[in-house]
Coordinates of C-alpha atoms in Angstrom, one line a residue:
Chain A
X1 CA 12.9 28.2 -18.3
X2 CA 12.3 31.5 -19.7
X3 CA 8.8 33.1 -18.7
X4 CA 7.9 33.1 -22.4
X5 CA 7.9 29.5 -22.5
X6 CA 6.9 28.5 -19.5
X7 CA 3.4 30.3 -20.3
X8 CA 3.1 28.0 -23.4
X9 CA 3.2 25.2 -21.9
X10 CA 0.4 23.3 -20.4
X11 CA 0.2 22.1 -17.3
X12 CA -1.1 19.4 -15.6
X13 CA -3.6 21.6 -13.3
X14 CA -4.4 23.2 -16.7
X15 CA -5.2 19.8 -18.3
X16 CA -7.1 18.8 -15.7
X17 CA -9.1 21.9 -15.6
X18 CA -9.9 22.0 -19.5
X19 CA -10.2 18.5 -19.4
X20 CA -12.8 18.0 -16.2
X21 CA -10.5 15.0 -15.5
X22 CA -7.9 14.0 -13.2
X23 CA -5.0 13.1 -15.6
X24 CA -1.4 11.6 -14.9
X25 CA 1.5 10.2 -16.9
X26 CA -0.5 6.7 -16.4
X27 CA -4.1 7.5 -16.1
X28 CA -7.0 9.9 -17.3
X29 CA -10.1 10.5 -15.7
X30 CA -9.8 6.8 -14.0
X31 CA -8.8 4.8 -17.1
X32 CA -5.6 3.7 -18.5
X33 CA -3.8 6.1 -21.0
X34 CA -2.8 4.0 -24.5
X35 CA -0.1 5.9 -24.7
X36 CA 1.8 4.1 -21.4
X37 CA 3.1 0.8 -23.9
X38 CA 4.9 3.2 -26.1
X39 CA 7.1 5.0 -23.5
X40 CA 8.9 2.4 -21.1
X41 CA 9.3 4.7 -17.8
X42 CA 5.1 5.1 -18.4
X43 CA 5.4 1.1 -18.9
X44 CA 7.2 0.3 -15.8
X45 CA 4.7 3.1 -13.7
X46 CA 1.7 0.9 -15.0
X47 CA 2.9 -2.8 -14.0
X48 CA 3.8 -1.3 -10.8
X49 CA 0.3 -0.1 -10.6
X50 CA -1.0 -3.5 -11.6
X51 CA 1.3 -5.1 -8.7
X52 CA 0.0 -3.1 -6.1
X53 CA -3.3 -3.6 -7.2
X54 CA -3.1 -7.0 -7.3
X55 CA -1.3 -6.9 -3.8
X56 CA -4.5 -4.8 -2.2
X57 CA -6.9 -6.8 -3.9
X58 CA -5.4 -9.9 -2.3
X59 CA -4.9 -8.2 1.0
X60 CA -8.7 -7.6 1.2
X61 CA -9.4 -11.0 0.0
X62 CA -7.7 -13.1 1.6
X63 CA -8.5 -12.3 5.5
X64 CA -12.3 -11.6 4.2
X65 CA -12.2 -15.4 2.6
X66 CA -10.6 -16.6 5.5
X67 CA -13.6 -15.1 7.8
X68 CA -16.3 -16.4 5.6
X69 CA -14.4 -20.1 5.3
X70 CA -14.2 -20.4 8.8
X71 CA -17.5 -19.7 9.8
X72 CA -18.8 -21.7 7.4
X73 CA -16.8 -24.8 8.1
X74 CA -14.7 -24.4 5.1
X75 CA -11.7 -24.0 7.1
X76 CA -11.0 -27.8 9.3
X77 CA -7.6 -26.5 10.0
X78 CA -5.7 -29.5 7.8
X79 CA -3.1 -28.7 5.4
X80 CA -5.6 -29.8 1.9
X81 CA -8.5 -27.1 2.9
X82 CA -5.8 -24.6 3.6
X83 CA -4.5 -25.3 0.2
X84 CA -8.2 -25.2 -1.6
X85 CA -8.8 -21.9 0.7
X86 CA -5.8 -20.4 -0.9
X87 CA -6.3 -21.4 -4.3
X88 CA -10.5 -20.0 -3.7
X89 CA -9.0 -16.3 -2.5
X90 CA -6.3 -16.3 -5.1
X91 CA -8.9 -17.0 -8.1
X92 CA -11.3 -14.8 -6.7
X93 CA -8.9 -12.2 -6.6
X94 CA -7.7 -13.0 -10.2
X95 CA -10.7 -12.7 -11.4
X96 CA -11.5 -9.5 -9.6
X97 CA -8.0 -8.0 -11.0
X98 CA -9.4 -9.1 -14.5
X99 CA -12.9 -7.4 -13.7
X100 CA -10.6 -4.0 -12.9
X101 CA -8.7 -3.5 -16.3
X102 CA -11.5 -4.9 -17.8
X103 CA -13.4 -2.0 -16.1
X104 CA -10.8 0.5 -17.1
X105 CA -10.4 -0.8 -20.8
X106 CA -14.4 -0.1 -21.3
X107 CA -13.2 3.5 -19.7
X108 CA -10.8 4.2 -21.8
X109 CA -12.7 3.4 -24.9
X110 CA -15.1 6.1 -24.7
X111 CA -11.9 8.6 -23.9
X112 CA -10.2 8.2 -26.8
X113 CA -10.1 11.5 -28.5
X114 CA -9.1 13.1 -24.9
X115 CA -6.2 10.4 -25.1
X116 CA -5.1 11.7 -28.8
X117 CA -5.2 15.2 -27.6
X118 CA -3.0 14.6 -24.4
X119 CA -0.4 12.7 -26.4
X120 CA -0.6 15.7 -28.5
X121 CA 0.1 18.1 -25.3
X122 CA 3.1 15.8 -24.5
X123 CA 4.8 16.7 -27.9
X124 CA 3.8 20.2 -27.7
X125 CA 5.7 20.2 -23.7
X126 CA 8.3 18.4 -25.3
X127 CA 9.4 20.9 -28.1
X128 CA 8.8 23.3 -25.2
X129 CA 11.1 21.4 -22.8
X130 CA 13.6 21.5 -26.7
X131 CA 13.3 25.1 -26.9
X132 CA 14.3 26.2 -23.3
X133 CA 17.3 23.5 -23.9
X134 CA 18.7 25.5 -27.0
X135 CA 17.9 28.6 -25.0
X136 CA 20.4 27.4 -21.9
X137 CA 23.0 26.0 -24.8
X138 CA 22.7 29.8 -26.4
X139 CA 23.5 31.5 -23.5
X140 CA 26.5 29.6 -22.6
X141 CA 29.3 32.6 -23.6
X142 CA 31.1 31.9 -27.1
X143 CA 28.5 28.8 -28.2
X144 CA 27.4 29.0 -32.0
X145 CA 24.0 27.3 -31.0
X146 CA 20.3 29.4 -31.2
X147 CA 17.2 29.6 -32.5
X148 CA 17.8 30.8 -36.1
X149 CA 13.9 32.7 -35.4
X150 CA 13.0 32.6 -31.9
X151 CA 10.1 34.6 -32.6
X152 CA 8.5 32.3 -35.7
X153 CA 8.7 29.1 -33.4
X154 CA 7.0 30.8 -30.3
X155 CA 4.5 32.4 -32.4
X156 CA 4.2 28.9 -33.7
X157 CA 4.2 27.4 -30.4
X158 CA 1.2 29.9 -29.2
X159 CA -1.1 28.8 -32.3
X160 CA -0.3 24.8 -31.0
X161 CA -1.3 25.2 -27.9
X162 CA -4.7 27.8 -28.7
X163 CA -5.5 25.0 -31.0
X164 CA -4.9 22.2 -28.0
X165 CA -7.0 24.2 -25.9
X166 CA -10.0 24.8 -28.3
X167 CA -9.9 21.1 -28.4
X168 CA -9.7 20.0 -25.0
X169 CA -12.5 22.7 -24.5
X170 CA -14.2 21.2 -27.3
X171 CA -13.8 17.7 -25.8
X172 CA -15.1 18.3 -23.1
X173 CA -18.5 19.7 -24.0
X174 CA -18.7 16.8 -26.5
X175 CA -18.1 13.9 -24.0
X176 CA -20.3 16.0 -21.5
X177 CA -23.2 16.2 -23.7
X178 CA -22.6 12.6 -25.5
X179 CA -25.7 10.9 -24.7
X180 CA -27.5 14.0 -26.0
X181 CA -25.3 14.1 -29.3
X182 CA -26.1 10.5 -29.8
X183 CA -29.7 10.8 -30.1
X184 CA -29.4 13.9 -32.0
X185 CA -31.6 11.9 -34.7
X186 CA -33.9 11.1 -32.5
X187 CA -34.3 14.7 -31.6
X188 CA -34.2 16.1 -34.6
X189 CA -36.8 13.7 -36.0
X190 CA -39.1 14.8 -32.6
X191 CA -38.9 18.7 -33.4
X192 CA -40.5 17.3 -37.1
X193 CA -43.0 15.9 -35.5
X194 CA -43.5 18.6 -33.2
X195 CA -44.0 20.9 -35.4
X196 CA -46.5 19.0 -37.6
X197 CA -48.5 18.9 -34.4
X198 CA -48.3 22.3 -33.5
X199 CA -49.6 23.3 -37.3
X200 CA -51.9 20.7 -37.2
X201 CA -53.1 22.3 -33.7
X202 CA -53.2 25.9 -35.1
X203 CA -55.4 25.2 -37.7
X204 CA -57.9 22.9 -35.5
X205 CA -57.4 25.6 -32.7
X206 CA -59.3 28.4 -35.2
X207 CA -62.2 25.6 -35.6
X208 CA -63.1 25.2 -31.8
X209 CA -64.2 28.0 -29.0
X210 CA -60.6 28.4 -27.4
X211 CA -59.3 29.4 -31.1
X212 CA -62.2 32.2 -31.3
X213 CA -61.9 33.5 -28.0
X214 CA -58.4 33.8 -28.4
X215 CA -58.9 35.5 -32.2
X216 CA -61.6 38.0 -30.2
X217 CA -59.4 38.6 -27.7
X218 CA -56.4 39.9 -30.2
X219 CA -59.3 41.9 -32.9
X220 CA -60.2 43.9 -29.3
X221 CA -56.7 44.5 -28.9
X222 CA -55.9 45.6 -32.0
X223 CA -59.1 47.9 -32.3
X224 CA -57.7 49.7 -29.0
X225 CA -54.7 49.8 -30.2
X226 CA -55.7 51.3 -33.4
X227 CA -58.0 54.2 -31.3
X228 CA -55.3 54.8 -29.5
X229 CA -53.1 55.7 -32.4
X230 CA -55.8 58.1 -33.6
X231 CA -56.3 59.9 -30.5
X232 CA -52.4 60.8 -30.1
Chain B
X1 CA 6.8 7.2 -6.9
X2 CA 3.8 8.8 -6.9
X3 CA 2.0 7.9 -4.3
X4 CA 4.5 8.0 -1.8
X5 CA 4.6 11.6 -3.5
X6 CA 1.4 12.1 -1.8
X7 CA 1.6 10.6 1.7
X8 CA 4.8 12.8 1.7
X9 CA 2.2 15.6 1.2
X10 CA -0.1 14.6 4.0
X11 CA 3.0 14.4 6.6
X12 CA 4.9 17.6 5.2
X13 CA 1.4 19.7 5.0
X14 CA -1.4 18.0 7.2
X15 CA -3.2 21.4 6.8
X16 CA -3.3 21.5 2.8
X17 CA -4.4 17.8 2.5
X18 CA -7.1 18.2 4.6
X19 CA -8.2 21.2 3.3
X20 CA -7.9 19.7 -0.5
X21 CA -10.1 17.0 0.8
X22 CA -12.3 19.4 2.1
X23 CA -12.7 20.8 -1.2
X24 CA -13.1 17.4 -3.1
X25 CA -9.8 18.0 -5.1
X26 CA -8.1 14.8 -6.4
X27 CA -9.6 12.9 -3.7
X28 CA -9.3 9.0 -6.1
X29 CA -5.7 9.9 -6.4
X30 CA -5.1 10.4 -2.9
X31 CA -7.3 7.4 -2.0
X32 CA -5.8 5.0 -4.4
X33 CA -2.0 6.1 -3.4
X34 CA -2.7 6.5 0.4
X35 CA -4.5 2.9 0.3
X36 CA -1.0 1.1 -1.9
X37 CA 1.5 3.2 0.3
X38 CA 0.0 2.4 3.5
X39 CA -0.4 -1.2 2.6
X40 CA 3.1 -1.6 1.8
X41 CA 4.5 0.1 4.7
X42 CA 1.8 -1.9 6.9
X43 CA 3.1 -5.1 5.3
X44 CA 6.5 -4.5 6.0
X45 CA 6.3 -4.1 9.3
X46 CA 3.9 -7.4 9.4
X47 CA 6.9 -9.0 7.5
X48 CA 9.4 -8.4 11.0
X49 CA 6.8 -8.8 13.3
X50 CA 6.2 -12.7 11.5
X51 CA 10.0 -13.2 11.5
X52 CA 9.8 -13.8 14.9
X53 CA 8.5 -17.4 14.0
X54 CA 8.9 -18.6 10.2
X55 CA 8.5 -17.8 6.5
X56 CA 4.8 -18.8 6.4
X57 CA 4.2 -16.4 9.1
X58 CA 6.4 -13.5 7.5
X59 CA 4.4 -14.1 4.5
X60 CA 0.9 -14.1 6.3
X61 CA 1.5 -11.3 8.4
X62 CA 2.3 -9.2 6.0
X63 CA -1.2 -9.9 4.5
X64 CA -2.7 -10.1 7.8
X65 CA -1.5 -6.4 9.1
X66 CA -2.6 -4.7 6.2
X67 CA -5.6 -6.2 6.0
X68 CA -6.3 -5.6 10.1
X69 CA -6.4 -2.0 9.3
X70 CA -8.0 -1.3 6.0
X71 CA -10.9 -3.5 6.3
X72 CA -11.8 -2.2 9.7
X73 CA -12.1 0.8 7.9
X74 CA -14.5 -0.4 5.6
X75 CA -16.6 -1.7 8.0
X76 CA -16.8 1.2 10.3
X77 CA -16.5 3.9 7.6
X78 CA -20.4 3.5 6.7
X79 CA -21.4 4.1 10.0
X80 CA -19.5 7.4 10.2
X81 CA -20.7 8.6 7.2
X82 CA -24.5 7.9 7.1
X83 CA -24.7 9.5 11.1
X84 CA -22.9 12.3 10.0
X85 CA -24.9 12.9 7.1
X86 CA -27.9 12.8 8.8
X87 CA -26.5 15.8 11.9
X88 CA -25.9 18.0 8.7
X89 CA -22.3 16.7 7.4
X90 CA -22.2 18.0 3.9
X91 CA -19.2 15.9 2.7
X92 CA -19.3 13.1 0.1
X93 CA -18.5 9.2 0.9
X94 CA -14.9 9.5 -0.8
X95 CA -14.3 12.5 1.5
X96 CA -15.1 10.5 4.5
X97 CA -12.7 7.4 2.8
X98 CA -9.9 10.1 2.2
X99 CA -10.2 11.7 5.9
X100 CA -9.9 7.6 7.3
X101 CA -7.3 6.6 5.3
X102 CA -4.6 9.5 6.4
X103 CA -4.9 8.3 9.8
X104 CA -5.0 4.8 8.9
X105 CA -1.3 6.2 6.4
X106 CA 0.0 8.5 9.8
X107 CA -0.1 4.8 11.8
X108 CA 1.2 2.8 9.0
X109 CA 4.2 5.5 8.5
X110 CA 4.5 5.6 12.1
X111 CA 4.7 1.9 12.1
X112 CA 7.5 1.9 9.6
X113 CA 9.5 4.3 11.4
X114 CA 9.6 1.7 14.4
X115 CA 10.6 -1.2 12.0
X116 CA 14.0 -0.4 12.7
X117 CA 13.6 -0.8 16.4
X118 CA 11.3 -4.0 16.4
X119 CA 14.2 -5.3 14.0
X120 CA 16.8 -4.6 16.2
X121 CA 15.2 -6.1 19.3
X122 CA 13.7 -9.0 17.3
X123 CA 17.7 -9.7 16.2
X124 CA 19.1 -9.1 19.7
X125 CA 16.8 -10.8 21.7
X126 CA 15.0 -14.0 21.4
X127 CA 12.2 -13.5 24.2
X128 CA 8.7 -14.0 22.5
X129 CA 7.1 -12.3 25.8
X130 CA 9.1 -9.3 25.6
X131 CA 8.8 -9.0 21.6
X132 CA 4.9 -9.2 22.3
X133 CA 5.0 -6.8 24.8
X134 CA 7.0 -4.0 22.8
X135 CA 4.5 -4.6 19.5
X136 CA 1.9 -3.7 22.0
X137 CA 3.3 -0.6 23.3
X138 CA 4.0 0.4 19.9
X139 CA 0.9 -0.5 18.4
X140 CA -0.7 1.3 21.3
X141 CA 1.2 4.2 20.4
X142 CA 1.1 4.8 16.8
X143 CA -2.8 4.2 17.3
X144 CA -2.9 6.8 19.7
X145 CA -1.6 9.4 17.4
X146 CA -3.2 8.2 14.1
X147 CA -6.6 8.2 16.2
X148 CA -5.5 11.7 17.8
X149 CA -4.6 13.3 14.6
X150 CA -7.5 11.8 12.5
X151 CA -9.9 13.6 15.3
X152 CA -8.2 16.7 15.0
X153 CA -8.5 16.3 11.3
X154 CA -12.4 15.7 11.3
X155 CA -12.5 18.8 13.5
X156 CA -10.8 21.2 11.1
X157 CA -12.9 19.7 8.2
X158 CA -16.0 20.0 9.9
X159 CA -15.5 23.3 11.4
X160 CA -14.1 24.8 8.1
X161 CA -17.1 23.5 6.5
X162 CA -19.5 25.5 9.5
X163 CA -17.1 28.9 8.9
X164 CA -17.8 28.9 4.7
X165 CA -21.7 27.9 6.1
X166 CA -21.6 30.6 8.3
X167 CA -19.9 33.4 5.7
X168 CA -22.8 32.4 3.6
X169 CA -25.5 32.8 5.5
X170 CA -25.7 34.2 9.0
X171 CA -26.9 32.0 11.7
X172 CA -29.2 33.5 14.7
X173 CA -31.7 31.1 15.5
X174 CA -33.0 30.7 18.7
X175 CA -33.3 27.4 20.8
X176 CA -36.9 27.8 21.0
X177 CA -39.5 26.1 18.7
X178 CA -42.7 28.6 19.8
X179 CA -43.2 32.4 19.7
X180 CA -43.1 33.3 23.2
X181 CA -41.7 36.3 25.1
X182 CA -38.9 34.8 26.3
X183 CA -37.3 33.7 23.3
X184 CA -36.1 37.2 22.8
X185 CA -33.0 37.1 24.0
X186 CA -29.5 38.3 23.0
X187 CA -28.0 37.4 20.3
X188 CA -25.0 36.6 22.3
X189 CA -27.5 33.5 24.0
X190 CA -28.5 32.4 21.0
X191 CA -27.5 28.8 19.7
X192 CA -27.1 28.6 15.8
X193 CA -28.7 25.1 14.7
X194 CA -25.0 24.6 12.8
X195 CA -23.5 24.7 16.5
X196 CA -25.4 22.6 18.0
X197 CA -25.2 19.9 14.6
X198 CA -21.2 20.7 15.3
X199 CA -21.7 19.5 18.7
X200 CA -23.5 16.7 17.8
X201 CA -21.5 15.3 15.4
X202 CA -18.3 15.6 17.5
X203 CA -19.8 13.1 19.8
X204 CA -20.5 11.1 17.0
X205 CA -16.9 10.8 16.3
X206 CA -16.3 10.0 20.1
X207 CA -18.2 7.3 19.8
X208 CA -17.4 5.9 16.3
X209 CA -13.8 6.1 17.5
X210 CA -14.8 3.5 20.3
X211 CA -16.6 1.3 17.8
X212 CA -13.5 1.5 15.8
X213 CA -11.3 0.5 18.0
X214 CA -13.9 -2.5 19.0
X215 CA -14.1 -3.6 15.6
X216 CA -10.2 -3.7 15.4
X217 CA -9.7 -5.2 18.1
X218 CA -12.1 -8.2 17.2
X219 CA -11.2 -8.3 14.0
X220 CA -7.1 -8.7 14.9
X221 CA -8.3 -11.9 17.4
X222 CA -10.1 -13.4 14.5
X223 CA -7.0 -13.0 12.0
X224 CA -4.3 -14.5 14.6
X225 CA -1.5 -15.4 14.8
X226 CA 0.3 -12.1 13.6
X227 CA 3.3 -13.2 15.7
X228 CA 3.1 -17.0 15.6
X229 CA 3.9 -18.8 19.2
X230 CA 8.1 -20.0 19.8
X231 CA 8.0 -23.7 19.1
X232 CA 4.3 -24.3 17.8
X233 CA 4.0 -24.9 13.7
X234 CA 3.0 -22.3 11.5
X235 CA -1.1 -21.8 11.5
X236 CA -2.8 -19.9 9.3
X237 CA -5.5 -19.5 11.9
X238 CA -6.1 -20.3 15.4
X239 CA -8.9 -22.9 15.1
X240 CA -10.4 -21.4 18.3
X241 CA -13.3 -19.8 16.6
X242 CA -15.9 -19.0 19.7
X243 CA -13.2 -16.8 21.5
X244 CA -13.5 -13.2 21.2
X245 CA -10.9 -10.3 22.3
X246 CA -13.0 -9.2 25.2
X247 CA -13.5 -12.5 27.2
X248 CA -9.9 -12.8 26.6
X249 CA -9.1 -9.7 27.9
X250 CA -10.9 -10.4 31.0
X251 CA -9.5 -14.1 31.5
X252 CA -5.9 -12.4 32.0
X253 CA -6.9 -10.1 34.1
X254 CA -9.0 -12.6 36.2
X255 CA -5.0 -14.5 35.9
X256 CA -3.6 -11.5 36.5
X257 CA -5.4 -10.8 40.1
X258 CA -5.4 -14.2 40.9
X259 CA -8.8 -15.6 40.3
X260 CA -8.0 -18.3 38.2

């Protein structure tokens, strides 16, 4: 790839970076990506995923289940409670399997936009991965394919991905500051009343002996300040 | 596959891993993918070691050998990590899960790499005794490293962690408490409080290897038969429940010497 393109496209490092999340073909920040059922090698990376996990989960519950069972008498060593001990570990393991993606469904809810705007990076690698295609075909001796302007889609290119940046950027502060940008009623409807109270409290403050010694207190200043001038 | 991507990582560069879990980078990715790699290697090799008796036991030792490691990780890997804290460790809980789980990957890997052997000897010769015997060495073995490697990798973490401690604050501080004459001595004499935390914590990890290997070593007599005996039907357990490794250890070598 030619250095020109290579410094438009965006990296996984540089995703994770702007994005404050550790993000994957498969996952972001811990939660699945939506885009995985539309592309089938991301597909076959996810059941996978969901097999092992399923495996581990098992592995853990199984030998724990059979250490509680048999401690409590669960376990008589005949063939039916082995049965009813296996059918125990694998529904509790079902269950916590369903607790999981449950989990990182909920996850990927709230990530959304960040999953929008890393499909959108995809594309924008992908018509980079296009372009440096063309490129090798163009340099191949006596070949009539090129870029008609190589220039206009870089230039292109380079608005894309300042664009995807400002808005992984922007994506970031957003989801960082969401529980403040949710309540931004709230606040707003506190600095009203705020500042009600502090005009209420400026006008009772002139009334009591705080407001006049502080009223004094600037008239002497002012008076010195004053004699001051005079004298230069 | 990427999380063999990464154990490949840990065995090509043991230095960068560590020092990348030093720093905190990726460390769920790492976790996650050492945990399903080292699992499936680990069950693979609990797969031969059951074919020795039936499909019941193939199937529950490849549960079982997985499970022997990883969850006597999780019960140890508190203790480690709340003593350590308190001599002055400054690393997180899914550091501390990251560090145990490459030497629990090393000995699963290691494991693997026998799996041809155990297979070959399992095929060739039919002597339960002898087939025990080699799992032992080999066990023995790839604990040995995986517990040599993960001590040298606490070690480099730890010390790492004192040098950027050190490079941001110079330590002199003597081993005295009160103002008195003789505390002035060289600097040379003087013990920085770090050191002596060092020091303190690699005893710690002296002694949580012992419990570690206690823990496993109960833990695999609970979870028998890994093996399953010639000519007895597949058990899931041994229904001997009040047994533990150690009297068992010492009953054969009462047998051994002639006592019984």
């Amino acid at each position: 790839m030619q250095a020109d393109l290579e410094e438009l496209r965006i990296t996984q490092k540089e995703l994770e970076n702007l994005s404050g999340l550790e993000v994957s073909e498969v996952f972001m920040g811990g939660a699945w990506r939506p885009s995985i059922i539309r592309n089938p090698k991301r597909l076959l990376s996810f059941l996978m995923t969901e097999v092992f996990t399923f495996g581990l989960i098992l592995i853990f519950c199984l030998p724990i289940g059979l250490i509680v069972a048999r401690s409590f008498g669960g376990l008589t060593g005949d063939a039916s409670s082995a049965a009813q001990f296996l059918q125990v570990s694998f529904g509790v393991s079902v269950a916590i399997a369903f607790l999981w993606n449950l989990y990182m469904w909920q996850k990927g809810k709230s990530l959304k936009l960040l999953a929008h705007l890393l499909d959108e990076v995809d594309k924008h690698n992908e018509i980079i991965a296009a372009v440096d295609v063309i490129d090798e075909l163009g340099a191949i001796k006596n070949s009539t394919i090129s870029l008609i302007d190589r220039g206009e889609v870089l230039a292109a290119l380079t608005a894309t991905r300042e664009s995807l940046v400002c808005a992984l950027m922007t994506e970031k502060i957003l989801r960082k500051h969401k529980r403040f940008i949710a309540r931004r009623h709230e606040l707003f409807s506190n600095i009203e009343t705020s500042l009600v109270t502090l005009q209420h409290l400026r006008v009772t403050s002139q009334a009591d002996e705080y407001g006049q010694l502080l009223n004094e207190a600037l008239q002497i200043g002012m008076s010195v300040h004053q004699e001051m001038k005079q004298d230069i | 596959m990427k999380y063999f991507a990464v154990l490949i990582t840990l065995l090509r560069d043991r230095t960068l891993f560590l020092e990348e879990i030093r720093q905190g980078i990726k460390i769920e990715s790492k976790i996650v993918s050492l945990l399903i790699s080292s699992s499936i290697f680990f069950a693979v090799y609990g797969a031969i070691i059951g074919a020795n008796s039936s499909l019941p036991q193939v199937i529950s030792s490849a549960v079982k050998l997985p499970a022997l490691y990883l969850i006597t990780l999780i019960i140890c890997l508190p203790t480690l990590f709340f003593f350590d804290i308190l001599f002055g460790s400054t690393l997180a809980f899914n550091q501390y899960a990251a560090l145990i789980l490459t030497t629990v990957s090393v000995i699963s890997v290691l494991l693997f790499s026998f799996a041809p052997v155990t297979l070959f000897f399992l095929v060739s010769i039919r002597d339960y005794e002898f087939f025990l015997l080699l799992n032992i060495a080999i066990f023995a073995l790839t604990g040995l490293i995986g517990v040599k490697l993960f001590y040298q990798g606490m070690q480099f973490v730890t010390e790492a962690n004192y040098k950027t401690f050190k490079s941001r604050e110079p330590l002199v501080k003597l081993d005295k408490t009160e103002d008195t004459p003789e505390d002035f001595v060289p600097v040379k004499d003087a013990i920085p409080v770090e050191d002596k935390s060092q020091k303190m914590r690699t005893k710690l990890l002296q002694f949580w290897l012992f419990l570690y290997a206690l823990v496993g070593s109960q833990l695999g007599w609970t979870l028998r038969p890994f093996f399953g005996a010639p000519g007895e039907p597949f058990q899931l357990f041994r229904s001997e429940i009040e047994s533990n490794f150690y009297q068992q250890v010492i009953r054969m070598i009462f047998t051994v010497l002639g006592f019984q």
